[in-house]
Amino acid sequence: MIDFKNVLKSWMLVSACVLAAGVAIAEGEGSIELKATAQKVVVVIEEDGTERTELVAPEIVVPGDMIAYTIDAKNVGAKDVERVVITDPIPEQMLLVPGTESSEGATVLYSVDGGENFGREGELTVLGANGVPRPAISTDFTHIRWVFETPLAPTAERSVRFVALVE
Amino acid sequence: MASRWVAHKWEGSTMKNARRIASRLLGVFVIGLLFGPTAYAVGTGAGIDISNSATATFTVGGTPFTEDSPTEVIRVAEVLDVEVTLLTVTSNTNNQVTVGPGDHNQVLTFSVTNTGNGSDEYALSALSGPGFNGSGSDTFDPTIVDIYFDDGTTPGVFDVDDTRYDPGTDDPTIPADGFITIHLLNDVDLTVVDGELGDSQLTATSNDLALFPGGAVAGDSVVGAGDNTGDLVLGSTGAMADEYGTYLVSTLQFDFDKTSTVLNGFGNAEPIPGSTVTYTLTTEVTGSGTATGVLITDDVPANTTYVAESMTLNGVGQTDTLDPATIDDSNFDPVGGPLNNGSVTLDLGDLTPADSVQTITFQVTID
């Protein structure tokens, strides 16, 4: 049974946090501005036959297309921002293209249970078709998380990125 | 133009390719991770919105905060694609439908599959006659009769309850990843001769193709014309597909012969009680084509008694009991035949002119 009273309580707690964040921005103490950009990965063939990959606006997206998600985190406050953790769900209609997630200056973690629990690649398991746990692979990932190794100084900006395939 | 865009063939886009392209983009070395084969049976439906929003948690001076990014929404465009496939003709290894001179309403059966990601309406058309030679070996021209939907009582088989297709009036709507079965009927001219081949083709064209200007190629799009006011994209098939089937003229001849020899206890051929009569049945197929499921049955004559286990096929002894596991199945039915005097049956399966003469023998004794 779900304990609705507790759920409500925790929801109120979350609301309080959000409010607090709003206050923080207003006071200019230190805050992060988060921007997410979706771009389509396209291959351009030059006249000499060489291939080049480009990112373009995702105007027309069809199954099989690859979308690069870039998340820019900028410290718009006056103080250092510490313990920055960026979490992005991999849309349910998409699959993470393995090896495309950026990892510079961050520890990359994954979730296979809708963002409940996170672990490093290789640590996670899912139930296989036969009911026996097997190592999780990139198609099992529901969320990706970057834990920044260093604080973000005022005006500093850092980006993370992953590419996903539209199923 | 310095460069051109390449439309991704989404149904052929493998994760391996995706990794190759993406790794080049990001300048990273992509490790070959475990990755199961990804099949896009249909792909994400046309007009579906893919939303994404990132969340950051952080602390400032020890106080935790949470910040969400604005939500990015991508609307999946509608891809127009179709495939036409000739259904397997089980009676012929070359997938040809065997016909005879002057045959009417000979059926080629196709499936039309919507390989796009949205529901679409298709026009069907048939092609035959002079100037069409799909197989390259076409020597006669079947005469198109009609196109029928396979919506009758026997799925996959043309029957009287199937509905005739009326172009423009009942163009079928097929959901994404769905398919319909279509029968294309042709008549065969009386003048055709054994071994001739005739091709006939079925074409399915998305009615939405009319929204594109002439000469449109895969990857071209029409803004806002897709499901949920998303864009409409011409898929790799160009929203039009065709496939042909071939009729094989076969004047299959079935030659059957029966002889008997008598041997009595005196070593001569006088048929007296106790004499053994050996019946020899020969079967030969000539012309072209395949005689399927050839079953030879012969009655044991009155006033004779079948000699147990006396059946042979091409010199090899056969059992009297049904044994479906063996290819050349034989059976003696003690009360078979009009006289209830017993009958023998041998299943020869499929026979072609390439098979040698099939020789069956069995013995009876005169009562």
Short mmCIF file of C-alpha atoms in Angstrom, two decimals:
data_model
loop_
_atom_site.label_atom_id
_atom_site.label_comp_id
_atom_site.label_asym_id
_atom_site.label_seq_id
_atom_site.Cartn_x
_atom_site.Cartn_y
_atom_site.Cartn_z
CA MET A 1 0.00 0.00 0.00
CA ILE A 2 1.17 3.51 -0.74
CA ASP A 3 1.28 5.75 2.29
CA PHE A 4 -0.44 8.82 0.85
CA LYS A 5 0.15 10.91 3.93
CA ASN A 6 3.90 10.45 3.60
CA VAL A 7 3.84 11.03 -0.14
CA LEU A 8 2.03 14.29 0.46
CA LYS A 9 4.52 15.23 3.15
CA SER A 10 7.52 14.62 0.91
CA TRP A 11 5.85 16.51 -1.90
CA MET A 12 5.41 19.50 0.37
CA LEU A 13 9.06 19.19 1.31
CA VAL A 14 10.06 19.28 -2.37
CA SER A 15 7.86 22.34 -2.90
CA ALA A 16 9.58 24.03 -0.01
CA CYS A 17 12.98 23.33 -1.58
CA VAL A 18 11.89 24.79 -4.91
CA LEU A 19 10.70 27.88 -3.11
CA ALA A 20 14.03 28.12 -1.36
CA ALA A 21 15.81 27.91 -4.70
CA GLY A 22 13.72 30.81 -5.95
CA VAL A 23 14.74 32.86 -2.98
CA ALA A 24 18.38 31.99 -3.58
CA ILE A 25 18.25 33.29 -7.13
CA ALA A 26 16.58 36.46 -5.99
CA GLU A 27 19.31 37.14 -3.48
CA GLY A 28 22.02 36.40 -6.05
CA GLU A 29 23.89 34.20 -3.60
CA GLY A 30 24.78 31.62 -6.19
CA SER A 31 22.70 29.58 -8.50
CA ILE A 32 22.75 27.48 -11.63
CA GLU A 33 21.02 28.31 -14.85
CA LEU A 34 20.31 25.10 -16.71
CA LYS A 35 19.78 25.02 -20.45
CA ALA A 36 19.02 21.90 -22.47
CA THR A 37 19.46 21.82 -26.24
CA ALA A 38 18.34 19.07 -28.58
CA GLN A 39 20.10 18.83 -31.95
CA LYS A 40 19.89 16.35 -34.75
CA VAL A 41 23.03 14.49 -35.79
CA VAL A 42 23.39 14.49 -39.57
CA VAL A 43 26.05 13.23 -41.91
CA VAL A 44 27.12 15.62 -44.62
CA ILE A 45 28.86 14.24 -47.68
CA GLU A 46 31.24 16.74 -49.28
CA GLU A 47 31.74 16.94 -53.01
CA ASP A 48 34.99 15.00 -52.67
CA GLY A 49 33.13 12.16 -50.96
CA THR A 50 34.35 12.71 -47.42
CA GLU A 51 31.79 12.47 -44.67
CA ARG A 52 31.35 15.00 -41.94
CA THR A 53 28.99 14.96 -38.99
CA GLU A 54 27.06 18.05 -38.05
CA LEU A 55 24.52 19.12 -35.47
CA VAL A 56 21.47 20.87 -36.80
CA ALA A 57 18.17 22.09 -35.37
CA PRO A 58 15.80 19.12 -34.95
CA GLU A 59 13.23 20.39 -37.40
CA ILE A 60 12.38 17.04 -38.94
CA VAL A 61 12.96 14.00 -36.77
CA VAL A 62 12.06 10.46 -37.79
CA PRO A 63 12.66 7.04 -36.20
CA GLY A 64 16.32 6.10 -36.59
CA ASP A 65 17.52 9.69 -36.24
CA MET A 66 20.09 10.53 -33.62
CA ILE A 67 19.54 13.44 -31.27
CA ALA A 68 22.35 15.03 -29.30
CA TYR A 69 21.20 16.48 -25.98
CA THR A 70 23.48 19.13 -24.56
CA ILE A 71 22.91 20.45 -21.04
CA ASP A 72 24.70 23.67 -20.15
CA ALA A 73 25.04 24.50 -16.49
CA LYS A 74 26.11 28.06 -15.72
CA ASN A 75 26.75 29.54 -12.32
CA VAL A 76 24.80 32.77 -12.47
CA GLY A 77 25.34 33.56 -8.81
CA ALA A 78 28.12 35.21 -6.84
CA LYS A 79 29.27 32.17 -4.86
CA ASP A 80 30.78 28.83 -5.79
CA VAL A 81 28.23 26.18 -6.56
CA GLU A 82 29.22 22.84 -5.10
CA ARG A 83 28.20 19.20 -5.39
CA VAL A 84 26.61 19.76 -8.78
CA VAL A 85 24.68 16.73 -10.00
CA ILE A 86 22.90 16.85 -13.34
CA THR A 87 20.32 14.19 -14.07
CA ASP A 88 18.61 13.71 -17.41
CA PRO A 89 16.04 11.08 -18.23
CA ILE A 90 16.59 9.30 -21.54
CA PRO A 91 13.22 9.80 -23.26
CA GLU A 92 11.23 6.58 -23.37
CA GLN A 93 11.09 6.66 -27.18
CA MET A 94 14.89 6.79 -27.32
CA LEU A 95 17.94 4.64 -26.72
CA LEU A 96 21.24 5.93 -25.44
CA VAL A 97 23.96 5.51 -28.05
CA PRO A 98 26.71 3.92 -25.92
CA GLY A 99 29.94 5.82 -25.61
CA THR A 100 28.44 9.17 -26.57
CA GLU A 101 27.96 10.47 -23.04
CA SER A 102 30.51 13.11 -22.08
CA SER A 103 32.56 12.30 -18.98
CA GLU A 104 35.11 15.08 -18.67
CA GLY A 105 35.33 16.32 -15.10
CA ALA A 106 32.41 14.23 -13.97
CA THR A 107 31.54 10.79 -12.77
CA VAL A 108 28.84 9.31 -14.99
CA LEU A 109 26.14 7.22 -13.36
CA TYR A 110 23.12 5.46 -14.81
CA SER A 111 19.72 4.30 -13.68
CA VAL A 112 17.81 1.31 -14.94
CA ASP A 113 14.75 1.81 -12.71
CA GLY A 114 13.35 5.16 -13.76
CA GLY A 115 15.73 7.25 -11.68
CA GLU A 116 15.22 5.53 -8.30
CA ASN A 117 18.75 4.20 -8.03
CA PHE A 118 21.97 5.10 -9.80
CA GLY A 119 25.20 3.20 -10.31
CA ARG A 120 28.27 3.09 -12.48
CA GLU A 121 28.21 1.22 -15.72
CA GLY A 122 28.94 -2.42 -15.02
CA GLU A 123 27.48 -2.25 -11.52
CA LEU A 124 23.86 -2.32 -12.63
CA THR A 125 21.82 -5.39 -13.36
CA VAL A 126 18.35 -5.97 -14.74
CA LEU A 127 16.16 -9.06 -14.80
CA GLY A 128 16.72 -11.05 -17.97
CA ALA A 129 14.01 -12.74 -19.99
CA ASN A 130 14.52 -15.92 -17.96
CA GLY A 131 14.09 -14.06 -14.66
CA VAL A 132 17.80 -14.21 -13.88
CA PRO A 133 19.65 -10.91 -13.33
CA ARG A 134 22.04 -9.94 -16.12
CA PRO A 135 24.41 -6.97 -16.50
CA ALA A 136 22.55 -3.87 -17.70
CA ILE A 137 23.38 -2.59 -21.19
CA SER A 138 22.86 0.87 -22.58
CA THR A 139 19.36 0.06 -23.89
CA ASP A 140 18.32 -0.62 -20.29
CA PHE A 141 19.32 2.83 -19.10
CA THR A 142 16.44 5.13 -18.17
CA HIS A 143 18.47 8.04 -16.75
CA ILE A 144 21.96 9.37 -17.01
CA ARG A 145 23.63 11.42 -14.27
CA TRP A 146 26.80 13.47 -14.11
CA VAL A 147 28.36 14.12 -10.71
CA PHE A 148 30.73 17.07 -11.15
CA GLU A 149 34.13 16.47 -9.59
CA THR A 150 34.81 20.15 -8.89
CA PRO A 151 32.68 23.15 -7.88
CA LEU A 152 31.47 25.65 -10.42
CA ALA A 153 32.87 29.13 -9.79
CA PRO A 154 30.71 32.23 -10.42
CA THR A 155 30.11 32.78 -14.19
CA ALA A 156 31.70 29.41 -14.96
CA GLU A 157 29.83 27.19 -17.38
CA ARG A 158 30.11 23.47 -17.99
CA SER A 159 28.29 21.28 -20.49
CA VAL A 160 27.42 17.61 -20.58
CA ARG A 161 26.07 15.72 -23.54
CA PHE A 162 24.72 12.40 -24.76
CA VAL A 163 23.35 11.12 -28.04
CA ALA A 164 20.19 9.06 -28.24
CA LEU A 165 18.58 7.21 -31.11
CA VAL A 166 14.89 7.69 -31.86
CA GLU A 167 13.34 4.22 -31.81
CA MET B 1 26.06 23.15 -53.88
CA ALA B 2 29.00 22.28 -51.70
CA SER B 3 27.34 19.47 -49.86
CA ARG B 4 24.16 17.53 -49.64
CA TRP B 5 22.16 16.11 -46.80
CA VAL B 6 21.79 12.41 -46.45
CA ALA B 7 18.44 11.16 -45.35
CA HIS B 8 18.76 8.43 -42.79
CA LYS B 9 17.07 5.21 -43.76
CA TRP B 10 15.55 4.67 -40.39
CA GLU B 11 14.64 1.03 -40.84
CA GLY B 12 18.20 0.24 -41.73
CA SER B 13 19.81 2.43 -39.11
CA THR B 14 21.66 0.16 -36.78
CA MET B 15 23.09 1.07 -33.45
CA LYS B 16 26.51 0.15 -34.82
CA ASN B 17 26.14 2.81 -37.47
CA ALA B 18 24.75 5.23 -34.94
CA ARG B 19 27.78 4.66 -32.75
CA ARG B 20 30.13 5.16 -35.67
CA ILE B 21 28.56 8.44 -36.63
CA ALA B 22 28.09 9.66 -33.08
CA SER B 23 31.67 8.81 -32.09
CA ARG B 24 32.97 10.81 -35.02
CA LEU B 25 30.77 13.69 -34.00
CA LEU B 26 31.95 13.74 -30.44
CA GLY B 27 35.51 12.81 -31.20
CA VAL B 28 35.47 10.02 -28.70
CA PHE B 29 36.50 6.44 -28.92
CA VAL B 30 33.45 4.28 -28.64
CA ILE B 31 34.01 1.02 -26.87
CA GLY B 32 32.19 -1.95 -28.29
CA LEU B 33 29.71 -2.49 -25.51
CA LEU B 34 27.19 -5.25 -25.29
CA PHE B 35 24.38 -4.16 -27.46
CA GLY B 36 21.51 -6.26 -28.63
CA PRO B 37 20.27 -6.02 -32.20
CA THR B 38 17.77 -3.19 -32.46
CA ALA B 39 14.82 -3.83 -34.70
CA TYR B 40 12.54 -0.98 -35.65
CA ALA B 41 9.44 -2.95 -36.36
CA VAL B 42 7.57 0.30 -36.66
CA GLY B 43 9.50 2.98 -34.85
CA THR B 44 8.12 5.75 -32.73
CA GLY B 45 4.67 6.72 -33.93
CA ALA B 46 4.15 9.74 -36.14
CA GLY B 47 3.24 12.93 -34.28
CA ILE B 48 4.48 11.72 -30.90
CA ASP B 49 6.24 14.35 -28.80
CA ILE B 50 9.53 13.36 -27.23
CA SER B 51 10.10 15.54 -24.18
CA ASN B 52 13.28 16.00 -22.23
CA SER B 53 14.17 18.10 -19.22
CA ALA B 54 17.35 17.92 -17.16
CA THR B 55 17.58 18.56 -13.45
CA ALA B 56 20.52 19.89 -11.49
CA THR B 57 21.00 19.58 -7.77
CA PHE B 58 23.73 21.55 -6.07
CA THR B 59 24.67 23.27 -2.88
CA VAL B 60 25.56 26.87 -2.25
CA GLY B 61 27.19 27.44 1.09
CA GLY B 62 25.91 24.07 2.27
CA THR B 63 22.28 24.74 1.31
CA PRO B 64 20.84 22.30 -1.23
CA PHE B 65 19.02 23.56 -4.29
CA THR B 66 17.30 22.05 -7.32
CA GLU B 67 17.00 23.57 -10.77
CA ASP B 68 15.14 22.19 -13.79
CA SER B 69 15.93 23.05 -17.36
CA PRO B 70 13.13 24.12 -19.70
CA THR B 71 11.56 21.12 -21.44
CA GLU B 72 12.79 20.37 -24.94
CA VAL B 73 10.10 18.87 -27.14
CA ILE B 74 10.74 17.08 -30.41
CA ARG B 75 7.77 15.99 -32.50
CA VAL B 76 8.37 12.81 -34.47
CA ALA B 77 7.58 13.35 -38.13
CA GLU B 78 5.40 10.98 -40.14
CA VAL B 79 7.41 8.73 -42.44
CA LEU B 80 5.65 7.44 -45.55
CA ASP B 81 6.84 3.98 -46.50
CA VAL B 82 5.34 0.81 -47.93
CA GLU B 83 6.47 -2.66 -48.91
CA VAL B 84 4.89 -5.18 -51.25
CA THR B 85 5.86 -8.83 -50.94
CA LEU B 86 4.86 -11.85 -53.01
CA LEU B 87 3.65 -14.55 -50.68
CA THR B 88 5.36 -17.90 -50.97
CA VAL B 89 3.88 -20.33 -53.43
CA THR B 90 4.32 -23.60 -51.58
CA SER B 91 3.68 -25.83 -54.58
CA ASN B 92 6.57 -24.40 -56.60
CA THR B 93 10.18 -23.97 -55.53
CA ASN B 94 10.57 -20.95 -57.83
CA ASN B 95 7.53 -19.28 -56.23
CA GLN B 96 5.68 -19.51 -59.56
CA VAL B 97 1.98 -20.13 -59.86
CA THR B 98 1.31 -23.04 -62.19
CA VAL B 99 -1.37 -22.40 -64.81
CA GLY B 100 -2.72 -24.09 -67.91
CA PRO B 101 -3.67 -22.61 -71.29
CA GLY B 102 -7.03 -20.81 -71.09
CA ASP B 103 -7.16 -20.79 -67.27
CA HIS B 104 -9.28 -18.04 -65.67
CA ASN B 105 -8.84 -16.08 -62.43
CA GLN B 106 -5.37 -17.35 -61.59
CA VAL B 107 -4.24 -15.92 -58.27
CA LEU B 108 -1.03 -14.22 -57.23
CA THR B 109 -1.08 -13.31 -53.54
CA PHE B 110 0.83 -10.36 -52.09
CA SER B 111 1.12 -8.63 -48.76
CA VAL B 112 1.17 -4.84 -48.57
CA THR B 113 2.89 -3.62 -45.40
CA ASN B 114 2.90 -0.08 -44.03
CA THR B 115 6.55 0.27 -43.02
CA GLY B 116 6.05 3.93 -42.10
CA ASN B 117 5.21 5.15 -38.60
CA GLY B 118 1.72 6.51 -39.18
CA SER B 119 -1.58 5.19 -40.49
CA ASP B 120 -1.80 5.64 -44.25
CA GLU B 121 -4.12 5.10 -47.19
CA TYR B 122 -2.84 3.35 -50.29
CA ALA B 123 -3.89 3.09 -53.90
CA LEU B 124 -3.37 -0.30 -55.52
CA SER B 125 -2.72 -0.97 -59.16
CA ALA B 126 -1.76 -3.92 -61.32
CA LEU B 127 0.55 -4.19 -64.29
CA SER B 128 0.83 -6.95 -66.84
CA GLY B 129 0.79 -7.25 -70.56
CA PRO B 130 3.25 -6.08 -73.23
CA GLY B 131 6.14 -4.02 -71.98
CA PHE B 132 6.14 -5.51 -68.51
CA ASN B 133 8.74 -8.16 -67.87
CA GLY B 134 9.55 -8.21 -64.16
CA SER B 135 11.48 -11.47 -64.11
CA GLY B 136 13.27 -10.88 -67.40
CA SER B 137 12.05 -14.30 -68.55
CA ASP B 138 8.47 -13.29 -69.25
CA THR B 139 7.27 -14.79 -72.55
CA PHE B 140 3.50 -14.37 -72.36
CA ASP B 141 1.20 -11.65 -71.03
CA PRO B 142 -1.37 -12.60 -68.43
CA THR B 143 -4.61 -10.59 -68.69
CA ILE B 144 -5.42 -8.68 -65.50
CA VAL B 145 -8.89 -9.46 -64.18
CA ASP B 146 -9.10 -7.76 -60.80
CA ILE B 147 -7.50 -7.01 -57.48
CA TYR B 148 -9.21 -8.52 -54.40
CA PHE B 149 -8.86 -7.95 -50.67
CA ASP B 150 -8.22 -11.15 -48.78
CA ASP B 151 -11.14 -10.55 -46.42
CA GLY B 152 -13.13 -13.72 -47.03
CA THR B 153 -13.49 -16.91 -45.07
CA THR B 154 -10.10 -18.44 -45.86
CA PRO B 155 -7.25 -16.13 -44.85
CA GLY B 156 -4.40 -16.13 -47.35
CA VAL B 157 -6.44 -18.03 -49.96
CA PHE B 158 -8.66 -16.43 -52.60
CA ASP B 159 -12.29 -17.35 -52.08
CA VAL B 160 -15.75 -16.21 -53.21
CA ASP B 161 -16.19 -14.02 -50.11
CA ASP B 162 -13.14 -11.90 -50.87
CA THR B 163 -14.02 -8.31 -51.82
CA ARG B 164 -13.10 -6.78 -55.16
CA TYR B 165 -10.96 -3.65 -54.90
CA ASP B 166 -12.39 -0.53 -56.49
CA PRO B 167 -9.59 2.00 -57.08
CA GLY B 168 -10.16 5.41 -55.51
CA THR B 169 -13.30 4.22 -53.74
CA ASP B 170 -12.00 1.74 -51.22
CA ASP B 171 -8.29 2.43 -51.05
CA PRO B 172 -7.19 0.54 -47.94
CA THR B 173 -5.97 2.33 -44.82
CA ILE B 174 -3.18 0.38 -43.15
CA PRO B 175 -1.95 1.23 -39.64
CA ALA B 176 1.77 1.66 -38.99
CA ASP B 177 3.47 -1.75 -39.13
CA GLY B 178 0.20 -3.32 -40.26
CA PHE B 179 -0.31 -5.29 -43.45
CA ILE B 180 -3.09 -6.48 -45.70
CA THR B 181 -3.18 -9.46 -48.05
CA ILE B 182 -4.11 -8.85 -51.67
CA HIS B 183 -5.00 -11.27 -54.46
CA LEU B 184 -4.20 -10.30 -58.03
CA LEU B 185 -6.18 -12.29 -60.57
CA ASN B 186 -5.18 -12.86 -64.17
CA ASP B 187 -6.50 -14.89 -67.08
CA VAL B 188 -4.19 -17.02 -69.21
CA ASP B 189 -4.43 -17.01 -72.98
CA LEU B 190 -5.34 -20.24 -74.79
CA THR B 191 -2.31 -19.97 -77.07
CA VAL B 192 0.36 -20.32 -74.37
CA VAL B 193 2.57 -23.39 -74.42
CA ASP B 194 4.25 -25.54 -71.81
CA GLY B 195 7.08 -23.82 -69.89
CA GLU B 196 6.12 -20.24 -70.76
CA LEU B 197 6.39 -17.60 -68.03
CA GLY B 198 4.14 -14.57 -67.55
CA ASP B 199 4.68 -11.79 -65.01
CA SER B 200 2.12 -9.58 -63.31
CA GLN B 201 2.86 -6.83 -60.83
CA LEU B 202 1.08 -5.22 -57.89
CA THR B 203 1.91 -1.63 -56.94
CA ALA B 204 0.92 0.14 -53.72
CA THR B 205 1.23 3.92 -53.54
CA SER B 206 0.55 6.09 -50.51
CA ASN B 207 -2.18 8.59 -51.34
CA ASP B 208 -0.18 11.16 -49.34
CA LEU B 209 2.47 11.05 -52.04
CA ALA B 210 0.23 13.52 -53.86
CA LEU B 211 1.18 16.11 -51.21
CA PHE B 212 4.74 16.11 -52.53
CA PRO B 213 5.82 17.87 -55.71
CA GLY B 214 6.74 15.68 -58.67
CA GLY B 215 10.23 14.23 -58.54
CA ALA B 216 10.32 14.15 -54.75
CA VAL B 217 12.96 11.83 -53.32
CA ALA B 218 13.45 10.00 -50.03
CA GLY B 219 14.04 12.49 -47.23
CA ASP B 220 11.92 15.23 -48.77
CA SER B 221 9.31 16.65 -46.44
CA VAL B 222 6.10 18.65 -46.30
CA VAL B 223 5.83 20.84 -43.21
CA GLY B 224 2.81 20.23 -41.01
CA ALA B 225 1.24 17.60 -43.28
CA GLY B 226 1.93 14.64 -40.98
CA ASP B 227 0.00 13.16 -38.07
CA ASN B 228 -0.60 15.60 -35.19
CA THR B 229 0.45 18.43 -37.55
CA GLY B 230 4.00 17.14 -37.52
CA ASP B 231 5.96 17.05 -40.73
CA LEU B 232 5.51 14.47 -43.45
CA VAL B 233 8.66 12.78 -44.71
CA LEU B 234 9.12 10.61 -47.75
CA GLY B 235 10.73 7.36 -46.56
CA SER B 236 13.33 5.26 -48.29
CA THR B 237 10.72 3.47 -50.43
CA GLY B 238 9.42 6.78 -51.76
CA ALA B 239 5.96 5.81 -50.40
CA MET B 240 5.52 3.52 -53.39
CA ALA B 241 6.38 -0.15 -53.74
CA ASP B 242 5.75 -2.91 -56.23
CA GLU B 243 6.40 -6.61 -56.60
CA TYR B 244 5.62 -9.03 -59.37
CA GLY B 245 4.60 -12.64 -59.43
CA THR B 246 5.13 -15.14 -62.21
CA TYR B 247 2.79 -17.65 -63.79
CA LEU B 248 4.33 -20.85 -65.18
CA VAL B 249 2.44 -22.61 -67.94
CA SER B 250 2.41 -26.27 -67.16
CA THR B 251 0.86 -28.96 -69.29
CA LEU B 252 1.55 -31.57 -66.68
CA GLN B 253 0.81 -35.10 -67.90
CA PHE B 254 0.21 -37.93 -65.54
CA ASP B 255 0.83 -41.37 -67.06
CA PHE B 256 -0.36 -44.40 -65.17
CA ASP B 257 -0.03 -48.04 -66.19
CA LYS B 258 -0.93 -51.36 -64.60
CA THR B 259 0.23 -54.87 -65.58
CA SER B 260 -0.01 -58.29 -63.90
CA THR B 261 1.95 -61.53 -63.97
CA VAL B 262 0.71 -64.89 -62.66
CA LEU B 263 2.82 -67.66 -61.19
CA ASN B 264 1.22 -70.92 -60.07
CA GLY B 265 2.63 -73.88 -58.16
CA PHE B 266 3.54 -75.58 -61.44
CA GLY B 267 5.86 -72.83 -62.47
CA ASN B 268 3.67 -71.49 -65.27
CA ALA B 269 1.30 -68.58 -65.72
CA GLU B 270 -2.01 -70.49 -65.58
CA PRO B 271 -4.26 -68.61 -63.09
CA ILE B 272 -5.49 -71.42 -60.86
CA PRO B 273 -6.45 -71.26 -57.16
CA GLY B 274 -3.34 -70.71 -55.07
CA SER B 275 -1.52 -68.88 -57.88
CA THR B 276 0.28 -65.70 -56.98
CA VAL B 277 -0.55 -62.62 -59.06
CA THR B 278 1.94 -59.74 -59.04
CA TYR B 279 0.48 -56.38 -60.00
CA THR B 280 2.87 -53.69 -61.25
CA LEU B 281 1.70 -50.07 -61.23
CA THR B 282 3.87 -47.45 -62.94
CA THR B 283 3.49 -43.71 -62.59
CA GLU B 284 5.26 -41.04 -64.62
CA VAL B 285 4.93 -37.29 -64.77
CA THR B 286 5.81 -35.49 -68.01
CA GLY B 287 5.55 -31.92 -69.26
CA SER B 288 6.44 -29.34 -66.63
CA GLY B 289 5.38 -28.48 -63.13
CA THR B 290 4.77 -30.49 -60.03
CA ALA B 291 2.13 -33.08 -59.28
CA THR B 292 1.57 -32.53 -55.57
CA GLY B 293 0.48 -35.15 -53.08
CA VAL B 294 0.32 -38.09 -55.48
CA LEU B 295 -1.63 -40.88 -53.81
CA ILE B 296 -1.92 -44.27 -55.56
CA THR B 297 -4.76 -46.55 -54.42
CA ASP B 298 -5.63 -49.93 -55.92
CA ASP B 299 -8.31 -52.41 -54.91
CA VAL B 300 -7.58 -56.04 -54.23
CA PRO B 301 -9.68 -57.95 -56.83
CA ALA B 302 -12.58 -60.18 -55.89
CA ASN B 303 -11.72 -63.83 -55.22
CA THR B 304 -8.16 -62.99 -54.31
CA THR B 305 -6.35 -62.41 -51.03
CA TYR B 306 -3.68 -59.79 -50.48
CA VAL B 307 -0.23 -61.21 -49.65
CA ALA B 308 0.80 -59.53 -46.43
CA GLU B 309 3.75 -57.11 -46.63
CA SER B 310 4.06 -57.62 -50.39
CA MET B 311 4.05 -53.96 -51.42
CA THR B 312 7.22 -52.56 -52.96
CA LEU B 313 8.10 -49.10 -54.23
CA ASN B 314 10.93 -48.92 -56.77
CA GLY B 315 12.09 -52.35 -55.54
CA VAL B 316 12.03 -51.46 -51.84
CA GLY B 317 9.67 -53.39 -49.53
CA GLN B 318 6.92 -51.37 -47.86
CA THR B 319 4.95 -51.96 -44.68
CA ASP B 320 1.21 -52.56 -44.53
CA THR B 321 0.65 -50.11 -41.71
CA LEU B 322 0.38 -46.36 -41.86
CA ASP B 323 3.56 -44.71 -40.70
CA PRO B 324 3.26 -40.98 -41.41
CA ALA B 325 6.90 -40.51 -40.41
CA THR B 326 8.12 -42.08 -43.63
CA ILE B 327 7.95 -40.14 -46.89
CA ASP B 328 6.69 -42.98 -49.07
CA ASP B 329 3.92 -44.09 -46.81
CA SER B 330 2.14 -47.32 -47.55
CA ASN B 331 -1.00 -48.83 -46.14
CA PHE B 332 -3.10 -51.96 -46.58
CA ASP B 333 -6.72 -51.50 -45.65
CA PRO B 334 -8.28 -54.99 -45.25
CA VAL B 335 -11.84 -53.74 -45.86
CA GLY B 336 -11.04 -51.04 -48.42
CA GLY B 337 -12.35 -50.82 -51.96
CA PRO B 338 -15.83 -51.29 -53.40
CA LEU B 339 -15.82 -55.01 -52.67
CA ASN B 340 -14.56 -54.61 -49.13
CA ASN B 341 -11.85 -57.00 -50.22
CA GLY B 342 -9.10 -54.65 -49.20
CA SER B 343 -7.08 -51.95 -50.92
CA VAL B 344 -3.48 -50.83 -51.02
CA THR B 345 -2.40 -47.20 -50.86
CA LEU B 346 0.96 -45.56 -51.43
CA ASP B 347 1.69 -41.89 -50.89
CA LEU B 348 4.28 -40.78 -53.45
CA GLY B 349 4.30 -37.14 -52.31
CA ASP B 350 5.22 -34.57 -54.96
CA LEU B 351 6.36 -35.72 -58.40
CA THR B 352 8.03 -33.69 -61.13
CA PRO B 353 9.16 -34.66 -64.64
CA ALA B 354 12.66 -34.90 -63.19
CA ASP B 355 11.61 -37.87 -61.09
CA SER B 356 12.11 -41.30 -62.64
CA VAL B 357 9.19 -43.66 -63.29
CA GLN B 358 7.70 -44.77 -59.97
CA THR B 359 7.09 -48.52 -59.84
CA ILE B 360 4.78 -50.06 -57.27
CA THR B 361 4.18 -53.80 -56.97
CA PHE B 362 1.93 -55.88 -54.72
CA GLN B 363 0.81 -59.47 -54.71
CA VAL B 364 -2.43 -61.39 -54.24
CA THR B 365 -3.21 -65.11 -54.26
CA ILE B 366 -6.18 -66.52 -56.13
CA ASP B 367 -8.71 -68.02 -53.70
#
